[in-house]
Structures are given as structure tokens and as C-alpha cells.
mmCIF file of C-alpha atoms in Angstrom:
data_model
loop_
_atom_site.group_PDB
_atom_site.id
_atom_site.type_symbol
_atom_site.label_atom_id
_atom_site.label_comp_id
_atom_site.label_asym_id
_atom_site.label_seq_id
_atom_site.Cartn_x
_atom_site.Cartn_y
_atom_site.Cartn_z
ATOM 1 C CA UNK A 1 -0.029 0.003 -0.059
ATOM 2 C CA UNK A 2 1.269 3.376 -0.854
ATOM 3 C CA UNK A 3 1.960 6.136 1.784
ATOM 4 C CA UNK A 4 -0.898 8.360 2.550
ATOM 5 C CA UNK A 5 -0.786 11.589 0.544
ATOM 6 C CA UNK A 6 -1.006 14.904 2.383
ATOM 7 C CA UNK A 7 -4.718 15.575 2.418
ATOM 8 C CA UNK A 8 -4.121 18.237 5.065
ATOM 9 C CA UNK A 9 -1.270 20.695 5.498
ATOM 10 C CA UNK A 10 1.366 19.671 8.046
ATOM 11 C CA UNK A 11 0.460 21.374 11.288
ATOM 12 C CA UNK A 12 2.676 23.915 13.140
ATOM 13 C CA UNK A 13 4.266 22.508 16.201
ATOM 14 C CA UNK A 14 2.742 23.312 19.626
ATOM 15 C CA UNK A 15 4.414 23.365 22.963
ATOM 16 C CA UNK A 16 2.630 21.376 25.781
ATOM 17 C CA UNK A 17 2.195 24.671 27.582
ATOM 18 C CA UNK A 18 0.216 26.004 24.561
ATOM 19 C CA UNK A 19 -1.902 22.866 24.437
ATOM 20 C CA UNK A 20 -2.699 23.201 28.239
ATOM 21 C CA UNK A 21 -3.631 26.866 27.677
ATOM 22 C CA UNK A 22 -6.081 25.920 24.892
ATOM 23 C CA UNK A 23 -7.740 23.462 27.184
ATOM 24 C CA UNK A 24 -7.869 26.025 30.024
ATOM 25 C CA UNK A 25 -5.293 24.469 32.191
ATOM 26 C CA UNK A 26 -2.201 25.801 33.898
ATOM 27 C CA UNK A 27 1.005 25.148 32.360
ATOM 28 C CA UNK A 28 2.579 21.837 33.482
ATOM 29 C CA UNK A 29 5.961 21.556 35.139
ATOM 30 C CA UNK A 30 7.524 20.066 31.873
ATOM 31 C CA UNK A 31 7.353 21.586 28.517
ATOM 32 C CA UNK A 32 8.207 20.113 25.102
ATOM 33 C CA UNK A 33 7.072 20.197 21.478
ATOM 34 C CA UNK A 34 4.124 18.313 20.100
ATOM 35 C CA UNK A 35 4.006 17.869 16.290
ATOM 36 C CA UNK A 36 0.559 16.479 15.695
ATOM 37 C CA UNK A 37 -2.159 14.094 17.080
ATOM 38 C CA UNK A 38 -2.697 10.362 16.940
ATOM 39 C CA UNK A 39 -4.805 7.541 18.327
ATOM 40 C CA UNK A 40 -3.802 5.909 21.603
ATOM 41 C CA UNK A 41 -2.661 2.737 19.917
ATOM 42 C CA UNK A 42 -0.167 4.258 17.529
ATOM 43 C CA UNK A 43 0.621 7.789 18.956
ATOM 44 C CA UNK A 44 4.273 8.652 19.238
ATOM 45 C CA UNK A 45 6.165 10.532 21.875
ATOM 46 C CA UNK A 46 5.763 13.770 19.938
ATOM 47 C CA UNK A 47 2.006 13.380 19.531
ATOM 48 C CA UNK A 48 -1.133 14.176 21.491
ATOM 49 C CA UNK A 49 -3.871 11.633 22.187
ATOM 50 C CA UNK A 50 -7.006 11.673 24.248
ATOM 51 C CA UNK A 51 -9.016 8.967 26.317
ATOM 52 C CA UNK A 52 -12.549 9.173 27.618
ATOM 53 C CA UNK A 53 -14.061 5.656 27.117
ATOM 54 C CA UNK A 54 -13.327 2.712 29.462
ATOM 55 C CA UNK A 55 -13.282 0.369 26.439
ATOM 56 C CA UNK A 56 -9.779 1.905 25.786
ATOM 57 C CA UNK A 57 -8.224 1.355 29.158
ATOM 58 C CA UNK A 58 -5.698 -1.142 27.815
ATOM 59 C CA UNK A 59 -4.872 1.110 24.949
ATOM 60 C CA UNK A 60 -4.206 3.972 27.439
ATOM 61 C CA UNK A 61 -1.937 1.749 29.597
ATOM 62 C CA UNK A 62 0.084 0.882 26.511
ATOM 63 C CA UNK A 63 0.199 4.139 24.741
ATOM 64 C CA UNK A 64 3.447 5.848 23.655
ATOM 65 C CA UNK A 65 1.790 9.265 23.274
ATOM 66 C CA UNK A 66 3.794 12.173 24.696
ATOM 67 C CA UNK A 67 0.690 13.843 25.988
ATOM 68 C CA UNK A 68 -2.785 12.588 26.633
ATOM 69 C CA UNK A 69 -6.053 14.395 27.723
ATOM 70 C CA UNK A 70 -7.756 12.114 30.146
ATOM 71 C CA UNK A 71 -10.442 12.163 32.751
ATOM 72 C CA UNK A 72 -9.386 11.975 36.286
ATOM 73 C CA UNK A 73 -11.025 8.567 36.912
ATOM 74 C CA UNK A 74 -8.678 7.015 34.207
ATOM 75 C CA UNK A 75 -5.580 8.876 34.950
ATOM 76 C CA UNK A 76 -3.944 6.100 37.058
ATOM 77 C CA UNK A 77 -3.695 3.975 33.989
ATOM 78 C CA UNK A 78 -1.394 6.352 32.276
ATOM 79 C CA UNK A 79 2.181 5.026 31.614
ATOM 80 C CA UNK A 80 4.947 6.927 33.206
ATOM 81 C CA UNK A 81 6.271 8.058 29.895
ATOM 82 C CA UNK A 82 3.026 9.986 28.957
ATOM 83 C CA UNK A 83 2.076 13.359 30.395
ATOM 84 C CA UNK A 84 -1.464 13.435 31.451
ATOM 85 C CA UNK A 85 -3.596 16.517 31.173
ATOM 86 C CA UNK A 86 -6.554 16.010 33.482
ATOM 87 C CA UNK A 87 -9.726 17.560 32.055
ATOM 88 C CA UNK A 88 -13.461 17.102 32.587
ATOM 89 C CA UNK A 89 -14.071 16.346 28.877
ATOM 90 C CA UNK A 90 -11.033 15.032 27.004
ATOM 91 C CA UNK A 91 -12.800 14.875 23.693
ATOM 92 C CA UNK A 92 -13.733 18.532 23.834
ATOM 93 C CA UNK A 93 -10.258 19.552 24.862
ATOM 94 C CA UNK A 94 -8.741 17.303 22.096
ATOM 95 C CA UNK A 95 -11.047 18.766 19.518
ATOM 96 C CA UNK A 96 -10.008 22.303 20.410
ATOM 97 C CA UNK A 97 -6.320 21.462 19.912
ATOM 98 C CA UNK A 98 -7.090 19.580 16.758
ATOM 99 C CA UNK A 99 -8.726 22.703 15.216
ATOM 100 C CA UNK A 100 -5.535 24.506 16.111
ATOM 101 C CA UNK A 101 -3.458 22.005 14.298
ATOM 102 C CA UNK A 102 -5.730 21.651 11.262
ATOM 103 C CA UNK A 103 -7.974 24.607 10.948
ATOM 104 C CA UNK A 104 -8.659 23.882 7.243
ATOM 105 C CA UNK A 105 -10.400 20.671 8.260
ATOM 106 C CA UNK A 106 -13.156 22.506 10.009
ATOM 107 C CA UNK A 107 -15.001 23.439 6.840
ATOM 108 C CA UNK A 108 -14.664 21.957 3.222
ATOM 109 C CA UNK A 109 -12.906 24.069 0.738
ATOM 110 C CA UNK A 110 -12.567 24.076 -3.042
ATOM 111 C CA UNK A 111 -11.554 20.698 -4.309
ATOM 112 C CA UNK A 112 -9.468 22.602 -6.895
ATOM 113 C CA UNK A 113 -7.691 24.797 -4.381
ATOM 114 C CA UNK A 114 -9.318 27.731 -6.012
ATOM 115 C CA UNK A 115 -10.397 30.918 -4.449
ATOM 116 C CA UNK A 116 -12.335 32.455 -7.494
ATOM 117 C CA UNK A 117 -15.080 31.692 -9.927
ATOM 118 C CA UNK A 118 -14.248 28.964 -12.475
ATOM 119 C CA UNK A 119 -14.618 29.863 -16.152
ATOM 120 C CA UNK A 120 -16.720 26.571 -16.541
ATOM 121 C CA UNK A 121 -19.333 27.523 -13.973
ATOM 122 C CA UNK A 122 -22.742 28.664 -15.382
ATOM 123 C CA UNK A 123 -24.018 31.720 -13.626
ATOM 124 C CA UNK A 124 -27.217 33.343 -14.697
ATOM 125 C CA UNK A 125 -26.824 37.118 -15.382
ATOM 126 C CA UNK A 126 -29.341 38.091 -12.773
ATOM 127 C CA UNK A 127 -27.635 36.058 -9.907
ATOM 128 C CA UNK A 128 -25.928 38.019 -7.144
ATOM 129 C CA UNK A 129 -22.456 36.876 -6.179
ATOM 130 C CA UNK A 130 -20.771 38.691 -3.253
ATOM 131 C CA UNK A 131 -16.973 39.220 -2.769
ATOM 132 C CA UNK A 132 -14.683 36.351 -1.905
ATOM 133 C CA UNK A 133 -17.023 33.670 -3.282
ATOM 134 C CA UNK A 134 -15.533 30.456 -4.810
ATOM 135 C CA UNK A 135 -17.377 28.651 -7.469
ATOM 136 C CA UNK A 136 -15.736 25.440 -8.688
ATOM 137 C CA UNK A 137 -16.074 23.954 -12.402
ATOM 138 C CA UNK A 138 -19.415 22.867 -13.551
ATOM 139 C CA UNK A 139 -21.501 24.602 -10.914
ATOM 140 C CA UNK A 140 -24.736 26.267 -12.008
ATOM 141 C CA UNK A 141 -26.177 29.411 -10.195
ATOM 142 C CA UNK A 142 -29.763 29.958 -11.255
ATOM 143 C CA UNK A 143 -31.701 33.253 -11.925
ATOM 144 C CA UNK A 144 -31.855 35.759 -9.009
ATOM 145 C CA UNK A 145 -30.018 33.528 -6.670
ATOM 146 C CA UNK A 146 -27.848 35.149 -4.078
ATOM 147 C CA UNK A 147 -24.587 33.901 -2.714
ATOM 148 C CA UNK A 148 -23.077 35.550 0.415
ATOM 149 C CA UNK A 149 -19.545 36.677 0.974
ATOM 150 C CA UNK A 150 -16.789 33.927 1.617
ATOM 151 C CA UNK A 151 -19.036 31.140 0.432
ATOM 152 C CA UNK A 152 -17.713 28.109 -1.560
ATOM 153 C CA UNK A 153 -19.831 26.344 -4.169
ATOM 154 C CA UNK A 154 -18.479 22.848 -5.069
ATOM 155 C CA UNK A 155 -18.137 21.292 -8.505
ATOM 156 C CA UNK A 156 -21.399 20.416 -10.261
ATOM 157 C CA UNK A 157 -23.491 21.901 -7.599
ATOM 158 C CA UNK A 158 -26.823 23.380 -8.683
ATOM 159 C CA UNK A 159 -28.296 26.474 -6.947
ATOM 160 C CA UNK A 160 -31.774 27.026 -8.046
ATOM 161 C CA UNK A 161 -33.695 30.330 -8.859
ATOM 162 C CA UNK A 162 -34.141 32.735 -6.051
ATOM 163 C CA UNK A 163 -32.148 30.662 -3.633
ATOM 164 C CA UNK A 164 -30.460 32.621 -0.882
ATOM 165 C CA UNK A 165 -27.178 31.435 0.639
ATOM 166 C CA UNK A 166 -25.621 33.370 3.470
ATOM 167 C CA UNK A 167 -21.931 34.125 4.177
ATOM 168 C CA UNK A 168 -19.076 31.670 4.797
ATOM 169 C CA UNK A 169 -21.009 28.717 3.765
ATOM 170 C CA UNK A 170 -19.682 25.523 2.038
ATOM 171 C CA UNK A 171 -21.783 23.788 -0.474
ATOM 172 C CA UNK A 172 -20.277 20.505 -1.469
ATOM 173 C CA UNK A 173 -19.770 18.906 -4.898
ATOM 174 C CA UNK A 174 -22.976 17.686 -6.517
ATOM 175 C CA UNK A 175 -25.267 19.408 -3.999
ATOM 176 C CA UNK A 176 -28.626 20.628 -5.240
ATOM 177 C CA UNK A 177 -30.384 23.569 -3.525
ATOM 178 C CA UNK A 178 -33.835 24.754 -4.618
ATOM 179 C CA UNK A 179 -36.605 26.792 -2.847
ATOM 180 C CA UNK A 180 -34.337 27.528 0.113
ATOM 181 C CA UNK A 181 -33.109 30.370 2.347
ATOM 182 C CA UNK A 182 -29.929 29.557 4.096
ATOM 183 C CA UNK A 183 -28.155 31.534 6.867
ATOM 184 C CA UNK A 184 -24.450 31.887 7.546
ATOM 185 C CA UNK A 185 -21.640 29.251 8.215
ATOM 186 C CA UNK A 186 -23.697 26.462 6.854
ATOM 187 C CA UNK A 187 -21.982 23.209 5.550
ATOM 188 C CA UNK A 188 -23.754 21.018 2.991
ATOM 189 C CA UNK A 189 -21.604 17.905 2.320
ATOM 190 C CA UNK A 190 -21.519 16.346 -1.132
ATOM 191 C CA UNK A 191 -24.757 14.896 -2.489
ATOM 192 C CA UNK A 192 -27.095 16.870 -0.244
ATOM 193 C CA UNK A 193 -30.534 17.569 -1.741
ATOM 194 C CA UNK A 194 -32.515 20.446 -0.342
ATOM 195 C CA UNK A 195 -35.769 21.902 -1.449
ATOM 196 C CA UNK A 196 -37.114 19.417 -3.796
ATOM 197 C CA UNK A 197 -40.721 18.314 -3.892
ATOM 198 C CA UNK A 198 -42.259 16.867 -0.696
ATOM 199 C CA UNK A 199 -43.904 13.347 -0.975
ATOM 200 C CA UNK A 200 -47.544 14.562 -1.203
ATOM 201 C CA UNK A 201 -50.340 12.689 -2.847
ATOM 202 C CA UNK A 202 -54.061 12.224 -2.549
ATOM 203 C CA UNK A 203 -54.386 8.474 -2.259
ATOM 204 C CA UNK A 204 -57.294 7.200 -4.343
ATOM 205 C CA UNK A 205 -58.310 4.077 -6.268
ATOM 206 C CA UNK A 206 -58.266 5.741 -9.741
ATOM 207 C CA UNK A 207 -54.732 6.940 -9.477
ATOM 208 C CA UNK A 208 -52.996 9.018 -6.965
ATOM 209 C CA UNK A 209 -53.286 12.778 -7.300
ATOM 210 C CA UNK A 210 -50.089 14.844 -6.884
ATOM 211 C CA UNK A 211 -50.405 17.710 -4.356
ATOM 212 C CA UNK A 212 -48.392 20.811 -5.246
ATOM 213 C CA UNK A 213 -45.586 21.462 -2.722
ATOM 214 C CA UNK A 214 -45.520 25.364 -2.430
ATOM 215 C CA UNK A 215 -43.440 25.899 0.698
ATOM 216 C CA UNK A 216 -39.703 26.395 1.066
ATOM 217 C CA UNK A 217 -36.808 25.193 3.283
ATOM 218 C CA UNK A 218 -35.337 27.527 5.777
ATOM 219 C CA UNK A 219 -31.856 26.583 7.208
ATOM 220 C CA UNK A 220 -30.586 28.731 10.032
ATOM 221 C CA UNK A 221 -27.079 29.703 10.929
ATOM 222 C CA UNK A 222 -24.339 27.098 11.731
ATOM 223 C CA UNK A 223 -26.172 24.023 10.550
ATOM 224 C CA UNK A 224 -24.194 21.209 9.118
ATOM 225 C CA UNK A 225 -25.764 18.451 6.980
ATOM 226 C CA UNK A 226 -24.072 15.215 6.009
ATOM 227 C CA UNK A 227 -23.515 13.667 2.530
ATOM 228 C CA UNK A 228 -26.564 12.447 0.631
ATOM 229 C CA UNK A 229 -29.115 13.691 3.115
ATOM 230 C CA UNK A 230 -32.424 14.990 1.665
ATOM 231 C CA UNK A 231 -34.570 17.751 2.974
ATOM 232 C CA UNK A 232 -37.946 18.304 1.196
ATOM 233 C CA UNK A 233 -39.582 21.693 0.897
ATOM 234 C CA UNK A 234 -42.834 22.319 2.717
ATOM 235 C CA UNK A 235 -46.241 21.519 1.248
ATOM 236 C CA UNK A 236 -48.163 24.496 2.749
ATOM 237 C CA UNK A 237 -45.658 25.626 5.376
ATOM 238 C CA UNK A 238 -41.833 25.836 5.432
ATOM 239 C CA UNK A 239 -39.562 23.032 6.361
ATOM 240 C CA UNK A 240 -37.226 24.507 9.010
ATOM 241 C CA UNK A 241 -33.894 23.408 10.316
ATOM 242 C CA UNK A 242 -32.945 25.293 13.474
ATOM 243 C CA UNK A 243 -29.755 27.031 14.343
ATOM 244 C CA UNK A 244 -26.731 24.932 15.213
ATOM 245 C CA UNK A 245 -28.377 21.604 14.281
ATOM 246 C CA UNK A 246 -26.032 18.794 12.964
ATOM 247 C CA UNK A 247 -27.480 16.278 10.627
ATOM 248 C CA UNK A 248 -25.443 13.099 9.764
ATOM 249 C CA UNK A 249 -25.246 11.386 6.371
ATOM 250 C CA UNK A 250 -28.291 9.616 4.666
ATOM 251 C CA UNK A 251 -31.134 11.241 6.693
ATOM 252 C CA UNK A 252 -34.510 11.963 5.112
ATOM 253 C CA UNK A 253 -36.504 14.994 6.334
ATOM 254 C CA UNK A 254 -39.935 15.271 4.966
ATOM 255 C CA UNK A 255 -42.089 18.179 4.088
ATOM 256 C CA UNK A 256 -43.305 20.594 6.824
ATOM 257 C CA UNK A 257 -40.842 19.159 9.434
ATOM 258 C CA UNK A 258 -39.632 21.751 11.904
ATOM 259 C CA UNK A 259 -36.311 20.920 13.749
ATOM 260 C CA UNK A 260 -35.300 23.127 16.664
ATOM 261 C CA UNK A 261 -31.851 24.561 17.745
ATOM 262 C CA UNK A 262 -28.805 22.349 18.384
ATOM 263 C CA UNK A 263 -30.406 19.020 17.512
ATOM 264 C CA UNK A 264 -28.377 15.923 16.656
ATOM 265 C CA UNK A 265 -29.824 13.659 13.957
ATOM 266 C CA UNK A 266 -27.746 10.500 13.219
ATOM 267 C CA UNK A 267 -27.449 8.648 9.978
ATOM 268 C CA UNK A 268 -30.320 6.545 8.330
ATOM 269 C CA UNK A 269 -33.006 8.499 10.400
ATOM 270 C CA UNK A 270 -36.233 9.259 8.592
ATOM 271 C CA UNK A 271 -38.526 12.029 9.914
ATOM 272 C CA UNK A 272 -42.003 11.994 8.475
ATOM 273 C CA UNK A 273 -44.043 15.007 7.419
ATOM 274 C CA UNK A 274 -45.228 17.804 9.714
ATOM 275 C CA UNK A 275 -43.401 16.520 12.802
ATOM 276 C CA UNK A 276 -41.851 19.021 15.091
ATOM 277 C CA UNK A 277 -38.670 18.590 17.103
ATOM 278 C CA UNK A 278 -37.801 20.873 19.939
ATOM 279 C CA UNK A 279 -34.357 22.361 20.806
ATOM 280 C CA UNK A 280 -31.476 20.066 21.728
ATOM 281 C CA UNK A 281 -33.168 16.812 20.506
ATOM 282 C CA UNK A 282 -30.841 13.757 19.863
ATOM 283 C CA UNK A 283 -31.990 11.118 17.481
ATOM 284 C CA UNK A 284 -29.969 7.843 17.326
ATOM 285 C CA UNK A 285 -29.180 6.266 13.979
ATOM 286 C CA UNK A 286 -31.536 4.116 11.936
ATOM 287 C CA UNK A 287 -34.590 5.560 13.757
ATOM 288 C CA UNK A 288 -37.997 6.379 12.277
ATOM 289 C CA UNK A 289 -40.155 9.230 13.425
ATOM 290 C CA UNK A 290 -43.829 9.191 12.261
ATOM 291 C CA UNK A 291 -45.592 12.166 11.003
ATOM 292 C CA UNK A 292 -47.542 14.999 12.805
ATOM 293 C CA UNK A 293 -45.762 14.399 16.098
ATOM 294 C CA UNK A 294 -44.365 16.755 18.757
ATOM 295 C CA UNK A 295 -40.982 15.751 20.148
ATOM 296 C CA UNK A 296 -40.128 17.931 23.166
ATOM 297 C CA UNK A 297 -37.021 19.854 24.017
ATOM 298 C CA UNK A 298 -34.065 17.766 25.199
ATOM 299 C CA UNK A 299 -35.657 14.406 24.147
ATOM 300 C CA UNK A 300 -33.132 11.609 23.443
ATOM 301 C CA UNK A 301 -34.289 8.687 21.172
ATOM 302 C CA UNK A 302 -32.154 5.432 21.102
ATOM 303 C CA UNK A 303 -30.849 4.100 17.823
ATOM 304 C CA UNK A 304 -33.123 1.915 15.708
ATOM 305 C CA UNK A 305 -36.266 3.327 17.397
ATOM 306 C CA UNK A 306 -39.608 3.783 15.892
ATOM 307 C CA UNK A 307 -41.459 6.791 17.365
ATOM 308 C CA UNK A 308 -45.146 6.740 16.854
ATOM 309 C CA UNK A 309 -46.395 8.986 19.536
ATOM 310 C CA UNK A 310 -45.630 12.539 20.968
ATOM 311 C CA UNK A 311 -42.677 12.534 23.390
ATOM 312 C CA UNK A 312 -42.663 14.915 26.362
ATOM 313 C CA UNK A 313 -39.724 17.279 26.874
ATOM 314 C CA UNK A 314 -36.583 15.792 28.530
ATOM 315 C CA UNK A 315 -37.590 12.171 28.229
ATOM 316 C CA UNK A 316 -35.439 9.240 26.831
ATOM 317 C CA UNK A 317 -37.258 6.780 24.590
ATOM 318 C CA UNK A 318 -36.204 3.612 22.760
ATOM 319 C CA UNK A 319 -37.490 0.596 21.036
ATOM 320 C CA UNK A 320 -40.046 -0.051 18.328
ATOM 321 C CA UNK A 321 -42.731 1.078 18.949
ATOM 322 C CA UNK A 322 -40.755 3.504 21.036
ATOM 323 C CA UNK A 323 -41.505 4.017 24.713
ATOM 324 C CA UNK A 324 -39.671 5.429 27.754
ATOM 325 C CA UNK A 325 -36.311 3.782 28.083
ATOM 326 C CA UNK A 326 -37.230 2.522 31.620
ATOM 327 C CA UNK A 327 -40.306 0.794 30.271
ATOM 328 C CA UNK A 328 -38.351 -0.585 27.257
ATOM 329 C CA UNK A 329 -35.715 -2.296 29.424
ATOM 330 C CA UNK A 330 -38.240 -3.594 31.843
ATOM 331 C CA UNK A 331 -40.242 -5.178 29.115
ATOM 332 C CA UNK A 332 -37.094 -6.480 27.433
ATOM 333 C CA UNK A 333 -36.032 -8.191 30.694
ATOM 334 C CA UNK A 334 -39.500 -9.721 31.137
ATOM 335 C CA UNK A 335 -39.340 -11.214 27.600
ATOM 336 C CA UNK A 336 -35.870 -12.516 28.418
ATOM 337 C CA UNK A 337 -37.191 -14.184 31.546
ATOM 338 C CA UNK A 338 -40.214 -15.706 29.795
ATOM 339 C CA UNK A 339 -38.016 -17.129 27.091
ATOM 340 C CA UNK A 340 -35.618 -18.673 29.631
ATOM 341 C CA UNK A 341 -38.613 -20.130 31.494
ATOM 342 C CA UNK A 342 -39.974 -21.671 28.339
ATOM 343 C CA UNK A 343 -36.691 -23.275 27.575
ATOM 344 C CA UNK A 344 -36.494 -24.623 31.088
ATOM 345 C CA UNK A 345 -40.054 -26.150 30.842
ATOM 346 C CA UNK A 346 -39.189 -27.694 27.482
ATOM 347 C CA UNK A 347 -36.154 -29.362 28.851
ATOM 348 C CA UNK A 348 -37.983 -30.744 31.818
ATOM 349 C CA UNK A 349 -41.059 -32.125 30.140
ATOM 350 C CA UNK A 350 -43.300 -29.226 30.966
ATOM 351 C CA UNK A 351 -42.636 -29.392 34.686
#
């Protein structure tokens, strides 16, 4: 296998005292240079690692990392050759340093290393393009569209008529955006589809009647949407994605859905039409949310759940059909006990 090419520029070295400062810690008694980061298993003495999961205790004990962010409860497992920086949230501290090492990895840039408008992009004469906009080859900008300052439009992306895209956004290769208003600092990864028809039909025996979808999609500031996710425009009201929400790859969001602020929606989730999610909702992967529901603020839904009823604020639900997690585990244990009892009876002739 050939060596890995330099997908990201080599980082500038940081002193351990710099790393501690980024994490909000006092400078340690010893200070030396750290060149980059690495996983516990392969990190070298000039690299930084982190550990916040008990599944990796053995990796922590055997690491060669020069420095490691670690929670206090695991710090006794650090080898003598590794300097431990004790923090409440090792992953958060590690992420801050990682951003310092590799700032260009925070947001996708032009695949062509460009900072201007490609001669092969197709831009309608009525479109408005602000300063510092990058448009890669093959992209299409439709009539009366507006692209904000500092935004990058990837190769072969299509921005439809009258679409509004804010400042410092990243629109990945092959993305399509129609019937949409977007805020600032939004990331759409490759293949995202936003603003297409919602799935609306009058179901009838003589053939299904298509219902015109006349709403839009509103995406607020600092939203990130993963590759190949689809967000349908509203039927008679707008589909809304709230500020700071992060959506994984391969998620389907149907027409009229309203998602609150700072939600997390993990891959292969589907949210049916006209459902509303409050703020800070977390939906585990491969979950299905039925239509016309209200999911309250701070709700957590376990992976592979099927939500068919409203969920009150702050609750944790799981299973299919989903129910409060305490009920889910109680029923699971009951079924497990019944299965064990049945097996016992079968082995003992029904006694």
C-alpha cells in the first residue's frame, strides 16, 4: 500500500504549555514540542492523544503518546512516559487542539484549491455573487439566486432560482439547493438535496393525485448537513432546520418538518411530514419518526427506534414502537425471563 498523501497541510508544532492553555489548564512543570495528534494505539512521543471511554483502558496503559487528555478517573492507567492533562471532557479539549493543528479541516474548501469563480461555472446574469466567493467547475447558479461573501460552491452543484445562501457557507460537490433560504456558516456535504418536492399525494383508487408543494426550506445559521441527506420543501408551510443543528449522512427529512436549535440527528434516520422537534433533541441512528408528532425539548431517542407518539420534553425513549427507556428495558427483561422459563419447561417435560 502506498503512503498516505498529505490531504491536510502539516500542522505547526505546539508546545505542551500551548496545549494546556487551549484546554484552560495551567502550564505543566515540563514543556516540550508536540508535532501532531494520533490515536492511543499508535501515537508517538511527539504526539497528542485523548481517552474518555473505559473500553480503551488497555490502549491507554500501553500508549506511547507524549501527552494525553484524560479524565481523572482514568489517569491512574497512564504510563509513566506519557504526560497526562486531566480535564473534565477529554474529547472537547482534544477537539480544540485539533482545530488549532488543522484549521482547514473544520470546513470543506474548493476541491481545486481555488479561491475564485471557475470559467466553466454557469451563472445566470441576474444572480448576485458577493465578494470572496469561490465557484468550482461545472457549478450552476440560477436566476436571481444570491450567494453571500466567503461562500464556496463545489463542482457540479446546482443552486436554483431565487435561492439565498448566506456568508461563509460551504456547498459541497454535487449538491442541489432549490426553494431554500440559508443563513451563515452552513455546511452541506457532497450529494445533499435541499428543497425538492415533498412526498404529497391524495391516495385514491383511480390513481394518486399529486399535491403541489408550495413551501420552502429555511436553514438557520451554523447548521451542518451530511452527505446524501435529503430535505424536502414544505407543502403548505416551510420545512425549518434550526440554528446549530447537526445532521448526519443519509437522513430523510420530509415536508413541513420543523427541527429546533442544536439538535443531533444520526445517519439513516427518517422524519415523516409535519413533525416538530424541539431544541437540543438527539435522535440515534436508523430511527423512524412518524408524521404529525411533537418531540419535546431535550428528548433523546435511542438508535433503531420507531417513534409513533408525541414525546414529552426531557424524556429518553427507545425501541419499536418507542416508549420510555425504563419501560423498554423492563419489558425486554420480562421477555428474556419468559424465554428462559419456556426453555427450562421444554427441557423438563413441561414441569
